[in-house]
Backbone as a ProteinNet text record, in pm:
[ID]
protein_1_A
[PRIMARY]
XXXXXXXXXXXXXXXXXXXXXXXXXXXXXXXXXXXXXXXXXXXXXXXXXXXXXXXXXXXXXXXXXXXXXXXXXXXXXXXXXXXXXXXXXXXXXXXXXXXXXXXXXXXXXXXXXXXXX
[TERTIARY]
5738.1	5748.4	5761.4	5688.9	5700.8	5842.4	5874.9	6009.6	6040.5	5943.1	5967.7	5963.5	5920.7	5904.9	6039.7	6053.1	6174.2	6140.9	6221.8	6190.1	6199.6	6110.6	6113.5	6241.3	6290.4	6409	6362.4	6414.8	6371.5	6418.8	6331.8	6363.8	6395.7	6516.7	6552	6467.3	6435.5	6358.5	6448.8	6389.9	6472.1	6558.6	6508.8	6587	6709.2	6691.2	6803.3	6905.6	6857.2	6949	7029.5	6967.4	7039	7137	7106.3	7193.3	7320.9	7319.3	7440.1	7509.6	7606.4	7674.9	7760.3	7795.3	7883.8	8021.5	8091.3	8227.8	8312.6	8404.2	8489.6	8579.1	8608.8	8699.6	8628.2	8493.7	8424.9	8448.7	8481.2	8509.5	8380.1	8393.1	8280.9	8261.2	8138	8118.1	8149.9	8203	8236.8	8108.7	8098.4	7977.8	7969.9	7847.5	7829.1	7848.7	7823.2	7848	7868.6	7927.6	7955.6	7827.2	7790.8	7669.9	7687.6	7580.1	7580.4	7530.7	7605.9	7559.7	7434.1	7347.3	7227.5	7257.8	7184.6	7206	7080.6	7100.2	6989.2	6940.1	6809.5	6760.2	6776.7	6798.3	6813.6	6674.4	6638.2	6506.7	6490.4	6369.4	6345.3	6305.8	6255.9	6220.9	6227.3	6231.5	6234.6	6091.7	6074	5942.7	5909.2	5789.7	5744	5637.8	5639.9	5540.4	5400.1	5302	5163.7	5108.3	5012.3	4948.8	4814.2	4777.6	4645.9	4545	4439.8	4343.5	4270.8	4239.6	4164.4	4017.7	3958.9	3820.4	3720	3759.1	3668.2	3663.7	3754	3756.8	3688.3	3589	3512	3572.8	3657.7	3714.6	3634.6	3516.1	3435.5	3402.2	3390.8	3363.1	3221.6	3202	3070.3	2980.7	2852.4	2756.6	2768.7	2766.5	2777.8	2654.7	2547.9	2422.9	2323	2208.9	2105.8	2118.7	2179.8	2194.2	2339.1	2381.3	2519.5	2523.2	2619.8	2646	2795.8	2835.9	2974.8	2981.9	3087.7	3103.2	3116.6	3140.6	3152.5	3027.3	2925.4	2805.6	2729.5	2673.3	2590.1	2447	2422.2	2292.1	2226.3	2296.4	2230.8	2282.8	2192.9	2233	2173.7	2222	2188.7	2144.3	2056.5	2024.2	2142	2161.5	2271.7	2254.7	2129.5	2107.3	2112.6	2136	2150.4	2294.9	2319	2457.5	2531.2	2461.2	2526.3	2622.4	2601.5	2690.5	2831.7	2847	2979.7	3073.1	3018.1	3102.6	3164.3	3120.5	3174	3311.1	3393.4	3525.9	3508.6	3572.5	3558.3	3600.3	3697.1	3744.3	3644.6	3545.9	3448.9	3312.1	3295.7	3164.7	3123.6	2995.9	2936.3	2809.7	2804.8	2694.3	2598.5	2469.1	2366.6	2265.5	2212.4	2111.8	1971.8	1947.4	1814.8	1828.4	1719.8	1718.4	1720.8	1656.8	1656.4	1798.4	1877.5	2016	2095.5	2071.2	2141	2100.6	1967.5	1920.4	1961.1	1988.1	2036.1	2172.9	2254.1	2388.7	2393.1	2309.7	2306.4	2161.8	2107.1	1964.8	1920.4	2009.8	1970.5	1982.1	2027.4	2044.2	1911.6	1898.3	1779.9	1817.5	1721.7	1745.1	1766.5	1871.5	1906.8	1803.1	1763.9	1663.9	1592.3	1465.6	1393.3	1464	1455.3	1514.6	1428.1	1493.3	1419.8	1363.5	1242.7	1182	1256.3
14918.2	14824.7	14906.3	14866.2	14940.9	14930.2	15022.3	15029	14907.8	14859.1	14746.8	14611.5	14604.9	14477.7	14420	14290.8	14218.6	14138.5	14148.1	14071.4	13921.7	13838.8	13694.8	13631.2	13534.3	13459.8	13338.7	13320	13203.2	13073.7	12972.7	12842.4	12748.9	12690.1	12601.1	12474.6	12423.1	12298.9	12182	12068.5	11952.8	11903.6	11914.4	11869.6	11959	12089.6	12181.7	12159.1	12128.7	12104	11977.4	11874.6	11750.1	11767	11858.6	11877.9	11952.4	12026.2	12100.5	12029	11940	11867.7	11963.1	11919.6	11998.5	12005.8	12113.6	12121.3	12006.6	11959.7	11846.8	11878.5	12004.4	12038.6	12064.5	12044.6	12069.1	11952	11981.5	11873.3	11806.3	11682.8	11610.8	11663.9	11699.5	11752.9	11647.4	11692.1	11602.1	11563.2	11438	11399.4	11477.8	11502.3	11579.6	11494.1	11365.2	11274.9	11133.9	11051	10912.9	10831.1	10756.5	10673.1	10564	10534.1	10429	10301.7	10191.8	10067.2	10014.2	9953.7	9893.3	9748.5	9698.1	9561.3	9478.8	9356.9	9265.3	9221.8	9232.7	9193.4	9043	9009.4	8870	8815.3	8697.7	8642.1	8622.6	8650	8638.2	8497	8418.5	8280.7	8195.1	8066	7975.3	7945.2	7919.9	7890.1	7744.7	7722.2	7585.8	7553.2	7434.7	7399.9	7396.6	7435	7430.8	7290.4	7258.7	7127.9	7141.7	7042	7039.2	7002.7	7085.3	7054.2	6923.1	6855.1	6730.9	6766.4	6719.4	6755.7	6700.5	6605.2	6547.6	6627.7	6723.6	6803.6	6936	6972.6	7093.7	7215.9	7199.5	7312.8	7350.8	7296.8	7321.5	7188.1	7184.9	7057.5	7008.1	6880.6	6820.8	6858.4	6859.2	6891.6	6791.9	6844.3	6759.6	6772.8	6821.8	6841.8	6903.7	6944.7	7003.9	7154.7	7220.4	7365.4	7401.8	7515.7	7558.3	7709.8	7756	7898.3	7918.2	8041.3	8074.2	8108.9	8068.9	8102.2	8253.1	8327.3	8473.4	8544.2	8467.8	8525.4	8610.4	8718.8	8807.1	8812	8747	8762.5	8632	8547.6	8435.2	8298.9	8201.3	8061.3	8003.6	7888.1	7834.9	7690	7650.5	7509.2	7445.3	7317.6	7247.8	7251.9	7262.5	7266.1	7407.6	7508.9	7647.2	7667.2	7693.4	7706.5	7826.4	7920.3	8040.2	8006.5	7897	7866.2	7832.6	7798.9	7764.8	7886.2	8007	8127.1	8148.6	8074	8088	8021.5	8072.9	8014.2	7876.9	7776.9	7639	7624.9	7702.6	7691.2	7748	7826.8	7888.5	7821.5	7711.2	7647.6	7579.7	7598.1	7529.8	7461.2	7328	7248.6	7206.7	7198.4	7159.3	7069.2	6971.8	6880.5	6941.4	7031.4	7093.4	7244.7	7315.1	7459.9	7494.5	7412.1	7438.2	7435.5	7339.1	7329.4	7452	7496.3	7614.2	7739.1	7756.1	7875.2	7875.1	7758.6	7754.2	7820.8	7808.3	7866.8	8003.2	8023.7	8149.1	8199.2	8256.4	8289.5	8402.5	8489	8604	8584.5	8467.8	8444.4	8411.1	8450.8	8419.9	8334	8257.3	8167	8248.8	8218.6	8291.4	8272	8148.2	8115.5	7988.5	7972	7851.8	7724.2	7621.8	7492.6	7423.1	7343.4	7264.5	7142.5	7100.8	6983.2	6855.9
6437.9	6547.5	6676.1	6785.2	6910.2	6966.7	7053.6	7108.9	7195.1	7274.4	7365.8	7296.8	7174.6	7105.8	7066.7	7083.1	7045.9	6922.4	6820.7	6700.3	6730.2	6674.4	6700.7	6648.2	6725.1	6685.4	6606.5	6488.4	6411	6477.2	6481.6	6540.1	6424.8	6426.8	6315.8	6320.3	6205.3	6198.5	6238	6284.3	6321	6205.7	6084.5	5969.3	5951.3	5972.8	5959.1	6069.5	6192.5	6303.4	6278.7	6222.4	6195.7	6080.8	5991.2	5874.8	5911	6023	6060.1	6175.8	6149.5	6256.8	6338.7	6458.8	6544.9	6481.9	6508.8	6455.2	6508.4	6430.3	6465.9	6584	6608.1	6716.2	6848.9	6858.4	6985.9	7079.8	7206.5	7302	7349.6	7391.1	7448.9	7589.6	7627.4	7762.1	7868	7979	8090.1	8163.3	8210.8	8284.8	8416	8460	8582.4	8707.3	8700	8813	8761.2	8843.5	8804.6	8817.6	8715.2	8725.7	8831.5	8900.8	9003.3	8938.1	8950.4	8887.8	8957.6	8879.6	8937	8974	9072	9119.5	9092.6	9057.3	9037.7	9175.6	9202.9	9334.4	9358	9482	9521.7	9553.2	9502.7	9534.5	9684.8	9735.2	9878.5	9921.2	9829.7	9863.7	9738.8	9760.4	9646.9	9603.5	9478.9	9424.8	9453	9504.4	9528.1	9423.5	9370.1	9268.7	9329.1	9249.4	9296.4	9281	9367.3	9359.3	9291	9217.6	9155.8	9264.2	9280	9386	9360.3	9468.9	9461.5	9433.8	9324.3	9293.7	9394.4	9477.6	9576.1	9705.3	9722.2	9843.9	9815.3	9896.5	9871.6	9939.1	10036.6	10107.1	10229.6	10245.7	10365.2	10428.5	10559.7	10626.2	10597.7	10611.9	10592.6	10710.8	10685.8	10791.2	10906	11027.9	11146.6	11234.9	11179.1	11252	11156.8	11208.3	11122.7	11112.1	11213.3	11215.2	11244.6	11189	11207.2	11223.6	11298.1	11312	11329.5	11324.6	11354.9	11502.7	11566.9	11708.6	11728.5	11619.8	11626.5	11574.1	11537.8	11477	11577.5	11528.2	11609.7	11555.9	11439.3	11377	11332.9	11254	11188.4	11232.5	11217.3	11214.1	11086.4	11043	10911.5	10921.1	10828.8	10811.7	10738.6	10757.7	10690.4	10538.7	10488.6	10344.1	10284.8	10367	10319.5	10273.4	10144.4	10097	10157.1	10218.5	10272.8	10387.1	10457.6	10570.1	10523.1	10395.5	10342.7	10339.9	10357.1	10360.9	10498.6	10598.2	10734.1	10744.7	10832.6	10855.6	10920.5	10864.3	10912.8	11058.9	11101.4	11240.7	11341	11294.2	11384.8	11383.6	11308.7	11297.3	11426.6	11459.8	11575	11524.4	11536.9	11482.3	11593.7	11558.4	11654.5	11585	11659.5	11605	11609.6	11703.8	11715.8	11731.3	11697.3	11716.2	11864.7	11945.4	12090	12146.7	12104.3	12151.4	12104.8	11982.2	11930.4	12008.9	12030.3	12102.6	12249.7	12305	12444	12454.4	12351	12352.7	12284.3	12182.1	12105.9	12099.5	12205.4	12212	12118	12073.1	11992.8	11842.6	11798	11654.4	11589	11460.2	11382.5	11263.9	11213.1	11100.5	10973.8	10900.2	10778.8	10669.4	10642.5	10541.3	10585.7	10548	10590.1	10543.2	10626.8	10592.4	10488	10403.8	10305.2	10375.5	10337.6	10405.2	10377.3
[MASK]
+++++++++++++++++++++++++++++++++++++++++++++++++++++++++++++++++++++++++++++++++++++++++++++++++++++++++++++++++++++

């Protein structure tokens, strides 16, 4: 064996470690710090029951003209029969009976999809 080599220390198996209990006279180690009790969080609000949605309400307003756009739109206006307008915020809808009336207020907008006859 080389001079610098240290002989390996045998590692006891878990079964051997469990088989050799601690001596009866060994003291219980003192805790290193006092545990801090945990607190149950206080609810921030009361739960309100949910309502069943009315199947007759679609969530979007009914058409009020033939063409619609968003007051914040920079690109498109929609025919009333184009389902894409339903993605617009209801509070921003601007309805028009004719394309001329719409273009008078929003001259740079283009039609999203052709209107159905």
